[in-house]
Amino acid sequence: MRSALPLVLAFAAGLHAPGLLAQPAQPPQSNPLQTIGTRPPEGNDSGLRPLSPEEIPPNLNFYAMDPLYKPGTPLGWSAERIEEELDRGLIALPAEGNRVYVGWRLLREDPEGIAFNVYRATANGEGVRLNPAPLRTTTDFVDTTAPLDRPNTWWVRAVVNGQEQEPSPRVSLAANAPVTGYKAIKLRDGLTSISMVGVGDLNGDGTYDFVVKHPGGGKDPGRLSVSRDTYKYDGYDGRTGAHLWTIDLGWNVDMGIWWTPMVVRDLDGDNKAEVMMRTAPYAATLEEAYPGARQGNALDSPEFLAVYDGETGKLVDQVPWIELGKVQDWGDNTGNRASRHLMAVAYLDGKTPAVLAARGTYGMMKVDAWVLKDRKLEKVWRWTNERAPFLYHGQGQHSIRVADIDGDGMDEVINGSVAIDHDGRTMWSSGLGHGDRFYVTDIDPTRPGYEIAYIIEEAHPQLGLNVRDARNGDLIFGSREPNQDNAIDQVLVGDIDPAYPGMEVWANKGLKQLFYTAKGEPIPGESPSTSDLIWWDADLLREQVQGGFGGPRAPGAPAPSGPPPGRTIGKWKGETLTRNIQGASHQVADIFGDWREELITFTNGELRIYSTTIPASDRRVCLMQDPFYRHYVTTRTMGYPHVPQLSYYLGVAP
């Protein structure tokens, strides 16, 4: 009778979880659990063996309800979709051979057939057009005639129906500028390490600016120790490099990535990004902090979701963070599981950006959705699994994905192995539990909709790596062998090999690799690393960012000592395209220039934004204007880093 009660409550609450209602009696070969993604559908050719009753976690056939859903709650207030208004993102980088690479953005709002002219002025001279005819194929140009012993300035003018438009903002290079491959932003004195880098237009000038969280390092909630410093956030102008403001969280916020999520996005449509984070009452010294902070676990401090003005750094509004309640309700007595926090931004009504605040990963999980209206935060809904059965507990991963997975024009929230509809109602759960990383994108462009690639960190007889239909959670394919606890901690997807249609999917399992095609066919041989991917050269295959701290190590092997070596960008089993990229990787994103991506690192007291100088062969809309892609960049400011993915397939044609 235990399974009957949740089912009755689900009907009473108006359950919105496709495929989770009770099924009529069926023959043994047709398992009702197939509809909730815990078993492959009939006819699946992955070769997975049926699980015995002893291998299925208890209560897996319970059905969830939606205890806090309120029908009719407004999901937003905007009449049209609020998005960033970007300029041309012009960049000029010295390249080998006395050349200067000039790149700029193609924007989604540009008319079909738009072309561009490139201009240069040397010293105080007049501007000279460099291209004999308007450029229509690419949004880049290699200047081979610039007198580099003098200062130079470049700009572009769009050409629409034969008429030149207003000039873009200009970029300049000093005389004898060195060939570095990057744009540098000097950070304020004293910064020796950083933690995360947020990207957004803070001042509304159409150029991306940067929010730098520092210092680096920090403890894990499971390892109690007193924080050695306080987290600070610095805003920097992306055009001038000027330091804009500093926000100090103080000693009541523990130092570690799970305590301090941050997002940088425009929430109110003023074309200026807000900065949102979890905060606490400010304490200037450890002695002024709450007792918990002085003991290494600040669980006794009030907690807030705070919104700051991105241009000034001043507080706009704050509301209570998801309440802690009883520590043990989150799954332990130490505060480890209660101290897992995440954030994201979702268009729940398709127009208004809402900020999501989440607490819990390994047991109880809660998500609050808020919108910023008239400079005040208003709560939209709360999702929680606190009264749900086992299937919905402990399903979190170390990030949240946001995507319109059902095609209704509004964003759904994938909170690890659980999918939540735009209105806060439960959609489905895989029931497989926790993993560190997962990706939502169009892995297989030959099948409709999006796919989700998961790794499951917990012990399981199979499916340590699994790919699912994003709409309903149905299993598409998965690894067949048993997975030991903590054996798999990373998964990555991308088109890196033209021999296989669609994206490749891979994960590391100790020293053994799991490597599959988009259809789930094993790929023989060594698998790639699970480090960053980047679109760098002129083709549609994604390149690998390698180096830094080396590749996989045997269990128990010591980490390498000394500073990390320079990173390289290269093809999978192919040529190395660039070497000696210095500093730890903090972002991969289409920051400026054409559609190829930039790599943001930190070293020697400065942000370095590495950009390609390889001429493009075609043009496409700025990747940051794709909603999936913008989401991935937004959420790389917390938890484990994820490579940004698109809402459409960008790779070699399947």
XYZ file of C-alpha atoms in Angstrom:
654
model
C 0.000 0.000 0.000
C 2.982 2.363 0.305
C 2.956 3.226 -3.402
C -0.764 3.949 -3.511
C -0.706 7.060 -1.310
C 1.545 9.223 -3.535
C -0.554 8.240 -6.527
C -3.778 9.434 -4.882
C -2.140 12.692 -3.823
C -0.800 13.237 -7.326
C -4.281 13.166 -8.800
C -5.545 15.502 -6.076
C -2.764 18.006 -6.800
C -3.244 17.997 -10.558
C 0.027 16.228 -11.361
C 1.811 17.483 -14.441
C 4.398 14.796 -15.011
C 4.001 13.138 -18.412
C 4.364 9.390 -18.281
C 4.314 9.167 -14.482
C 0.699 8.168 -13.921
C -0.182 4.628 -13.014
C -0.269 2.232 -15.921
C -2.760 -0.611 -16.378
C -1.501 -4.127 -15.832
C 0.846 -5.153 -18.633
C 2.731 -8.262 -19.594
C 6.116 -8.655 -17.934
C 8.014 -7.772 -21.121
C 6.481 -4.267 -21.110
C 7.796 -2.582 -17.955
C 5.825 0.555 -16.897
C 9.057 2.140 -15.667
C 10.127 2.607 -19.245
C 8.071 5.810 -19.448
C 10.034 7.533 -16.696
C 13.422 6.889 -18.155
C 14.705 4.219 -15.799
C 14.687 1.514 -18.489
C 15.246 1.671 -22.227
C 12.087 1.728 -24.362
C 10.992 -1.385 -26.195
C 13.075 -1.936 -29.264
C 16.072 -0.039 -27.918
C 19.163 -1.462 -29.536
C 21.665 -0.481 -26.848
C 21.854 -4.060 -25.588
C 21.242 -3.139 -21.947
C 20.325 -6.112 -19.809
C 17.136 -6.038 -17.703
C 17.735 -5.191 -14.061
C 16.746 -7.624 -11.356
C 14.396 -6.469 -8.554
C 17.367 -6.404 -6.176
C 19.210 -3.916 -8.402
C 16.348 -1.415 -8.585
C 16.501 1.125 -5.755
C 13.592 0.882 -3.314
C 10.418 2.833 -4.065
C 11.495 3.541 -7.638
C 7.911 3.094 -8.754
C 6.504 5.816 -6.507
C 4.833 8.760 -8.170
C 5.549 12.384 -7.383
C 3.213 15.223 -6.606
C 3.661 18.959 -6.827
C 3.104 20.223 -3.305
C 3.815 23.925 -3.832
C 2.460 24.578 -7.329
C -0.080 27.450 -7.488
C -2.025 27.522 -10.772
C -2.374 30.914 -12.369
C 0.718 32.504 -10.838
C 2.145 35.071 -13.305
C 5.453 33.890 -14.660
C 6.680 37.289 -15.837
C 5.746 40.841 -16.722
C 7.523 41.795 -19.959
C 5.581 42.287 -23.186
C 8.565 41.211 -25.293
C 11.640 39.112 -24.708
C 14.373 40.880 -22.741
C 17.812 40.251 -24.196
C 21.176 41.956 -24.478
C 21.680 44.621 -27.126
C 25.187 44.046 -28.472
C 27.390 46.211 -30.654
C 29.705 44.860 -33.357
C 32.201 43.514 -30.805
C 35.094 44.663 -32.980
C 38.559 43.311 -32.184
C 41.983 43.896 -33.735
C 44.780 41.482 -32.845
C 48.379 41.524 -34.132
C 49.302 38.286 -35.882
C 52.493 36.781 -37.227
C 53.901 38.212 -40.437
C 53.075 41.889 -39.738
C 49.381 41.219 -40.062
C 46.427 42.407 -38.000
C 43.340 40.229 -37.669
C 40.106 42.258 -37.497
C 36.842 40.523 -36.517
C 33.310 41.626 -35.641
C 29.847 40.250 -34.864
C 27.049 39.304 -37.182
C 23.911 39.998 -35.156
C 20.609 38.155 -35.183
C 18.772 41.363 -36.048
C 20.967 42.096 -39.101
C 19.020 42.015 -42.381
C 19.673 39.249 -44.855
C 22.362 40.225 -47.333
C 24.118 42.686 -45.036
C 27.733 43.408 -45.990
C 30.588 45.293 -44.328
C 33.385 47.710 -45.117
C 36.543 47.859 -42.989
C 38.338 51.143 -42.300
C 41.705 52.030 -40.768
C 43.225 55.316 -39.657
C 46.952 55.588 -38.911
C 48.088 58.028 -36.226
C 45.926 61.123 -36.744
C 45.320 60.464 -40.408
C 42.125 60.066 -42.380
C 40.244 56.790 -42.462
C 40.941 54.526 -45.457
C 38.680 51.712 -46.643
C 40.686 48.497 -46.795
C 38.404 46.180 -48.786
C 37.758 46.861 -52.483
C 34.223 45.463 -52.319
C 31.839 44.988 -49.377
C 32.486 41.789 -47.421
C 29.596 39.341 -47.587
C 31.098 35.935 -46.807
C 32.764 36.447 -43.435
C 32.800 38.972 -40.605
C 36.556 39.241 -40.416
C 39.420 40.762 -42.381
C 43.211 40.414 -42.301
C 44.980 43.762 -42.666
C 48.364 43.178 -44.307
C 49.241 46.814 -45.042
C 48.998 48.557 -41.676
C 52.158 50.526 -40.684
C 52.589 48.810 -37.311
C 55.381 51.123 -36.190
C 52.689 53.755 -35.652
C 49.363 53.654 -33.763
C 46.375 52.459 -35.792
C 42.619 52.463 -35.358
C 40.020 50.238 -37.092
C 36.243 50.328 -37.463
C 33.587 48.760 -39.677
C 30.472 50.085 -41.380
C 27.564 47.845 -42.303
C 26.257 48.084 -45.868
C 22.491 47.562 -46.308
C 20.928 47.847 -49.756
C 24.094 49.495 -51.000
C 24.068 52.180 -48.292
C 26.726 52.457 -45.579
C 25.397 52.594 -42.033
C 26.814 54.300 -38.957
C 30.358 53.265 -37.994
C 30.966 50.747 -35.259
C 32.877 51.642 -32.099
C 36.600 51.812 -32.869
C 39.490 49.686 -31.629
C 43.115 50.745 -31.573
C 46.588 49.253 -31.339
C 49.609 51.114 -30.057
C 52.736 51.361 -32.157
C 54.775 48.150 -32.229
C 52.093 46.212 -30.350
C 53.400 42.718 -29.592
C 51.891 39.534 -31.007
C 50.251 38.001 -27.928
C 47.061 36.394 -29.183
C 45.006 37.948 -26.399
C 43.418 41.103 -25.071
C 44.507 41.867 -21.507
C 42.551 43.545 -18.713
C 44.744 44.527 -15.790
C 43.075 43.680 -12.491
C 43.464 45.833 -9.421
C 46.629 45.537 -7.413
C 47.016 42.649 -5.046
C 45.002 40.014 -6.908
C 47.049 36.840 -7.024
C 44.236 34.407 -7.802
C 40.631 34.424 -8.974
C 37.767 31.981 -8.727
C 35.187 32.724 -11.450
C 34.518 35.217 -14.245
C 30.997 36.397 -15.108
C 30.232 37.979 -18.483
C 27.587 40.646 -19.128
C 27.075 44.190 -20.361
C 27.224 46.095 -17.057
C 26.964 49.650 -18.408
C 24.762 49.232 -21.483
C 27.337 50.182 -24.114
C 26.901 46.961 -26.119
C 30.281 45.531 -25.067
C 30.694 42.635 -22.683
C 32.137 43.499 -19.298
C 33.466 41.172 -16.631
C 32.711 40.366 -13.000
C 35.693 38.722 -11.340
C 35.200 36.686 -8.169
C 38.325 36.309 -6.055
C 40.430 34.926 -4.463
C 40.707 31.439 -5.880
C 40.507 28.271 -3.884
C 38.084 27.569 -1.072
C 36.926 24.602 0.929
C 34.338 21.922 0.310
C 31.293 21.904 2.634
C 32.204 18.379 3.667
C 35.579 19.512 5.038
C 35.101 21.945 7.888
C 37.718 24.637 8.243
C 37.657 28.351 8.903
C 37.714 30.408 5.708
C 41.085 32.054 5.072
C 39.624 35.133 3.398
C 36.381 36.677 2.161
C 35.076 36.525 -1.375
C 35.060 39.778 -3.316
C 33.473 40.603 -6.650
C 35.026 43.212 -8.931
C 33.362 44.726 -11.990
C 35.566 45.675 -14.976
C 34.711 47.617 -18.103
C 35.350 45.344 -21.093
C 36.038 48.254 -23.439
C 38.459 50.297 -21.288
C 39.557 47.790 -18.667
C 38.594 50.226 -15.882
C 37.760 48.866 -12.437
C 34.110 49.776 -11.744
C 33.306 48.562 -8.216
C 33.984 45.943 -5.543
C 31.484 43.914 -3.488
C 32.870 42.165 -0.399
C 30.685 39.328 0.936
C 32.303 39.434 4.373
C 33.010 36.633 6.810
C 29.459 35.292 7.171
C 29.689 33.611 3.756
C 31.980 30.604 3.731
C 34.661 30.528 1.090
C 33.977 27.747 -1.423
C 32.226 27.310 -4.760
C 29.120 25.656 -3.306
C 28.305 28.610 -1.020
C 28.606 31.450 -3.507
C 26.777 31.060 -6.827
C 26.648 34.145 -9.028
C 24.943 35.113 -12.287
C 25.374 38.220 -14.464
C 22.340 39.008 -16.686
C 19.917 41.792 -17.519
C 16.751 41.044 -15.530
C 14.727 44.237 -15.997
C 15.283 45.194 -19.639
C 17.359 48.350 -19.140
C 20.173 46.886 -21.288
C 22.434 46.734 -18.236
C 23.234 43.447 -16.539
C 22.444 42.908 -12.896
C 24.737 40.856 -10.672
C 23.005 38.307 -8.460
C 24.510 36.186 -5.726
C 23.881 34.478 -2.401
C 24.897 36.784 0.446
C 24.729 37.167 4.234
C 24.948 40.092 6.691
C 28.313 41.749 6.183
C 30.991 41.100 8.788
C 34.223 43.048 8.318
C 36.252 40.722 10.548
C 35.973 37.102 11.586
C 35.432 38.244 15.166
C 32.304 40.143 14.061
C 30.868 37.142 12.221
C 28.286 34.664 13.504
C 29.716 31.816 15.617
C 29.318 29.303 12.790
C 31.735 31.205 10.559
C 34.296 31.284 13.338
C 33.973 27.503 13.616
C 34.231 26.836 9.887
C 30.571 26.397 8.926
C 28.394 29.527 8.746
C 25.027 27.782 9.065
C 23.703 30.169 11.718
C 23.830 33.296 9.554
C 20.807 34.726 7.709
C 21.037 34.126 3.965
C 19.880 36.301 1.071
C 19.413 36.328 -2.669
C 20.818 39.752 -3.493
C 20.617 41.755 -6.713
C 23.220 44.442 -7.413
C 23.309 47.145 -10.047
C 25.913 46.014 -12.580
C 27.055 49.548 -13.410
C 27.519 50.848 -9.865
C 27.753 47.732 -7.681
C 25.016 49.111 -5.394
C 22.418 46.815 -3.834
C 19.076 46.863 -5.682
C 17.060 44.366 -3.601
C 17.455 41.261 -1.501
C 15.126 38.540 -0.315
C 15.630 35.505 1.918
C 17.506 32.623 0.363
C 15.883 29.182 0.550
C 15.564 28.539 4.255
C 17.927 26.107 5.934
C 15.446 24.619 8.409
C 16.842 21.550 10.109
C 20.296 20.663 8.842
C 19.575 16.935 9.004
C 16.592 17.312 6.659
C 19.081 17.840 3.824
C 20.717 14.463 4.403
C 23.438 14.802 7.047
C 24.267 16.483 10.356
C 27.325 18.435 9.197
C 25.789 20.952 6.809
C 27.605 19.474 3.815
C 24.425 18.666 1.916
C 22.581 21.748 3.159
C 25.352 24.008 1.840
C 25.007 23.172 -1.852
C 23.716 26.227 -3.740
C 23.221 26.967 -7.423
C 21.676 29.702 -9.582
C 20.499 30.136 -13.159
C 18.373 32.414 -15.349
C 15.291 31.142 -17.195
C 12.602 32.690 -19.404
C 9.688 30.983 -17.690
C 7.097 32.939 -19.673
C 9.289 33.104 -22.777
C 9.879 36.854 -22.325
C 10.900 37.783 -18.775
C 14.205 36.519 -17.375
C 13.724 34.905 -13.959
C 16.541 34.138 -11.586
C 16.557 30.640 -10.091
C 17.984 29.974 -6.638
C 18.549 26.335 -5.723
C 19.559 24.496 -2.570
C 20.370 20.822 -2.194
C 21.948 18.179 -4.402
C 22.184 14.826 -2.622
C 18.864 14.539 -0.789
C 16.246 17.235 -0.358
C 16.244 19.773 -3.186
C 14.441 23.109 -3.560
C 14.335 25.699 -6.338
C 12.868 29.215 -6.047
C 12.055 31.316 -9.114
C 12.083 35.138 -8.871
C 11.550 38.009 -11.307
C 12.837 41.562 -10.890
C 9.959 44.007 -11.412
C 10.224 47.711 -10.634
C 13.534 47.040 -8.885
C 11.917 44.538 -6.511
C 12.214 40.754 -6.492
C 8.891 38.919 -6.755
C 8.588 35.190 -6.168
C 7.062 33.148 -8.982
C 7.142 29.575 -7.675
C 8.990 27.046 -5.590
C 9.753 23.495 -6.619
C 10.643 21.011 -3.902
C 11.011 17.294 -3.495
C 10.570 17.344 0.286
C 7.226 15.471 0.131
C 8.049 13.504 -2.985
C 9.097 9.836 -3.051
C 12.515 8.346 -3.571
C 12.510 8.805 -7.321
C 12.887 12.562 -6.902
C 15.404 12.644 -4.058
C 19.126 13.073 -4.442
C 18.863 13.711 -8.175
C 20.898 16.921 -8.247
C 24.076 17.569 -10.173
C 26.555 20.396 -9.807
C 24.789 22.705 -12.217
C 21.355 23.597 -13.516
C 20.472 23.509 -17.192
C 17.794 25.748 -18.695
C 16.222 24.957 -22.069
C 12.892 24.878 -23.858
C 12.763 21.099 -24.032
C 9.068 20.732 -24.892
C 8.848 23.373 -27.633
C 6.286 25.629 -25.954
C 8.472 28.748 -26.174
C 9.132 28.789 -22.422
C 12.144 27.490 -20.546
C 12.171 24.319 -18.536
C 14.611 23.702 -15.687
C 16.705 20.545 -15.586
C 17.861 20.272 -11.982
C 20.228 17.371 -12.380
C 18.275 14.195 -13.078
C 14.897 15.949 -12.563
C 13.104 18.081 -15.154
C 10.823 20.911 -13.966
C 8.308 22.597 -16.268
C 8.287 26.364 -16.774
C 5.495 26.737 -14.204
C 7.272 24.815 -11.466
C 5.514 21.509 -11.982
C 7.463 18.265 -12.183
C 7.990 16.722 -15.606
C 10.151 13.624 -15.092
C 13.072 12.086 -13.239
C 15.558 9.475 -14.379
C 15.774 8.214 -10.809
C 19.466 7.424 -11.249
C 20.725 10.002 -8.767
C 23.705 12.319 -8.645
C 26.393 13.074 -11.187
C 28.831 15.954 -11.484
C 28.197 17.209 -15.019
C 25.531 16.931 -17.706
C 24.726 18.559 -21.058
C 21.502 19.488 -22.845
C 21.828 20.140 -26.574
C 21.106 18.673 -30.009
C 23.504 15.736 -29.797
C 21.822 13.798 -32.601
C 20.449 16.166 -35.272
C 18.735 13.263 -37.062
C 16.205 12.743 -34.268
C 13.671 15.368 -33.134
C 14.191 17.465 -30.041
C 17.107 17.713 -27.663
C 19.140 15.119 -25.842
C 20.700 15.118 -22.373
C 24.042 13.437 -21.743
C 24.447 12.369 -18.112
C 27.118 10.754 -16.069
C 26.030 9.162 -12.811
C 28.599 9.267 -10.057
C 26.809 6.863 -7.753
C 27.228 3.108 -7.892
C 24.853 1.526 -10.373
C 24.804 -1.770 -12.291
C 24.820 0.145 -15.590
C 24.164 3.585 -17.095
C 27.184 5.345 -15.588
C 26.974 7.314 -18.841
C 23.526 7.677 -20.364
C 21.854 9.828 -23.011
C 18.149 10.659 -22.698
C 15.354 12.368 -24.577
C 15.091 15.807 -22.985
C 11.333 16.025 -23.440
C 10.380 12.957 -21.415
C 13.559 11.481 -19.934
C 13.347 8.274 -21.983
C 16.645 6.463 -22.290
C 18.249 6.590 -25.742
C 21.433 4.692 -24.909
C 23.774 4.088 -22.020
C 26.889 2.277 -20.848
C 26.287 -1.365 -20.019
C 28.919 -2.161 -17.428
C 28.655 -1.680 -13.661
C 29.633 1.720 -12.341
C 31.373 2.052 -8.988
C 30.786 5.027 -6.719
C 32.775 8.093 -7.820
C 34.261 6.206 -10.784
C 32.892 8.646 -13.382
C 32.983 12.381 -12.738
C 32.975 14.080 -16.150
C 31.096 13.871 -19.430
C 31.527 15.928 -22.584
C 29.743 16.244 -25.919
C 30.846 17.831 -29.163
C 31.501 17.169 -32.819
C 35.241 16.544 -32.843
C 35.497 13.695 -35.368
C 34.037 14.036 -38.900
C 33.921 10.251 -39.288
C 30.794 10.011 -37.129
C 27.529 11.899 -37.723
C 26.353 14.246 -34.981
C 28.162 14.874 -31.721
C 30.416 12.432 -29.996
C 29.755 11.643 -26.317
C 32.471 10.575 -23.916
C 33.356 10.201 -20.251
C 36.312 9.092 -18.189
C 35.893 6.100 -15.887
C 39.152 5.960 -13.968
C 41.697 5.054 -16.593
C 39.058 3.492 -18.839
C 37.206 5.703 -21.303
C 33.612 5.581 -22.473
C 33.345 6.932 -26.037
C 30.197 6.824 -28.201
C 28.676 8.196 -31.374
C 25.456 10.206 -31.242
C 23.614 6.924 -31.895
C 25.263 5.143 -28.956
C 27.717 3.091 -31.006
C 31.030 2.560 -29.183
C 33.991 4.309 -30.797
C 37.132 2.207 -30.617
C 40.442 3.458 -29.295
C 41.415 6.169 -26.887
C 38.790 8.738 -25.916
C 39.441 12.487 -25.773
C 40.111 14.365 -22.577
C 37.176 16.003 -20.845
C 38.794 19.435 -20.773
C 37.349 22.474 -22.537
C 36.216 22.469 -26.166
C 36.347 25.568 -28.348
C 35.483 26.639 -31.903
C 38.820 28.110 -32.921
C 39.673 27.478 -36.562
C 37.546 27.928 -39.678
C 35.699 24.598 -39.764
C 32.722 23.369 -37.743
C 34.589 20.757 -35.734
C 35.299 21.778 -32.177
C 38.877 21.901 -30.952
C 40.259 20.773 -27.584
C 41.897 22.970 -24.984
C 44.555 20.796 -23.415
C 47.370 21.102 -20.923
C 47.412 22.911 -17.652
C 47.287 20.191 -15.080
C 47.784 17.190 -17.292
C 45.505 14.336 -18.194
C 43.948 11.518 -16.171
C 45.989 10.123 -13.277
C 45.901 6.665 -11.784
C 43.945 6.400 -8.507
C 46.083 7.627 -5.637
C 48.706 9.214 -7.872
C 49.929 12.600 -6.618
C 49.001 15.775 -8.426
C 51.824 17.411 -10.386
C 53.724 20.116 -8.528
C 54.784 23.542 -9.712
C 52.962 25.989 -11.986
C 50.729 24.539 -14.675
C 52.293 24.342 -18.114
C 50.968 26.360 -20.999
C 47.793 25.152 -22.645
C 47.348 24.310 -26.295
C 44.386 24.324 -28.668
C 44.336 21.528 -31.206
C 42.267 19.187 -33.320
C 41.224 15.802 -32.002
C 44.014 13.568 -33.274
C 45.258 16.402 -35.440
C 47.338 19.528 -35.570
C 48.041 21.917 -32.749
C 46.639 25.316 -33.662
C 48.107 27.471 -30.916
C 50.475 26.972 -27.997
C 51.480 28.534 -24.720
C 48.136 29.811 -23.524
C 48.941 30.855 -19.981
C 46.748 30.757 -16.898
C 43.833 28.693 -15.670
C 40.750 28.563 -17.898
C 37.759 30.467 -16.460
C 35.424 30.922 -19.449
C 34.924 29.768 -22.999
C 32.527 32.064 -24.841
C 31.946 34.079 -28.004
C 32.939 37.353 -26.305
C 33.864 39.474 -29.328
C 34.955 39.176 -32.939
C 33.165 36.759 -35.223
C 31.450 33.521 -34.184
C 34.601 31.688 -33.084
C 35.102 31.492 -29.332
C 37.410 33.178 -26.863
C 39.190 31.591 -23.918
C 39.468 33.649 -20.711
C 42.354 32.913 -18.357
C 44.019 34.642 -15.409
C 47.749 35.082 -14.918
C 50.190 37.759 -13.817
C 47.452 39.918 -12.324
C 45.388 40.204 -15.503
C 42.525 38.633 -17.380
C 43.675 37.346 -20.724
C 41.040 36.916 -23.383
C 42.591 34.705 -26.053
C 41.046 34.930 -29.505
C 41.745 33.252 -32.821
C 43.539 35.048 -35.658
C 42.746 32.303 -38.175
C 40.692 33.755 -41.063
C 37.138 32.448 -41.175
C 35.601 30.721 -44.190
C 31.989 31.706 -43.496
C 29.918 33.765 -41.118
C 27.152 33.077 -38.612
C 25.229 34.915 -35.917
C 27.017 35.669 -32.659
C 26.777 32.537 -30.506
C 25.923 34.542 -27.379
C 22.574 35.394 -28.969
C 21.556 31.740 -28.787
C 19.574 31.099 -25.567
C 21.177 27.741 -24.759
C 24.650 29.098 -25.271
C 24.021 32.224 -23.204
C 22.757 30.032 -20.372
C 25.892 27.890 -20.306
C 28.107 30.972 -20.143
C 25.921 32.400 -17.360
C 26.220 29.314 -15.171
C 29.965 28.810 -15.575
C 30.325 31.140 -12.591
C 29.534 28.354 -10.119
C 30.022 24.663 -9.545
C 32.018 22.637 -12.038
C 32.797 24.199 -15.424
C 30.735 23.188 -18.445
C 31.543 23.782 -22.111
C 28.846 26.023 -23.677
C 26.414 24.300 -26.040
C 23.947 25.593 -28.622
C 20.222 25.088 -29.158
C 21.033 23.860 -32.676
C 23.560 21.477 -34.119
C 26.770 23.160 -35.259
C 29.132 20.616 -36.691
C 29.869 18.548 -39.759
C 26.637 17.661 -41.545
C 25.305 14.270 -40.418
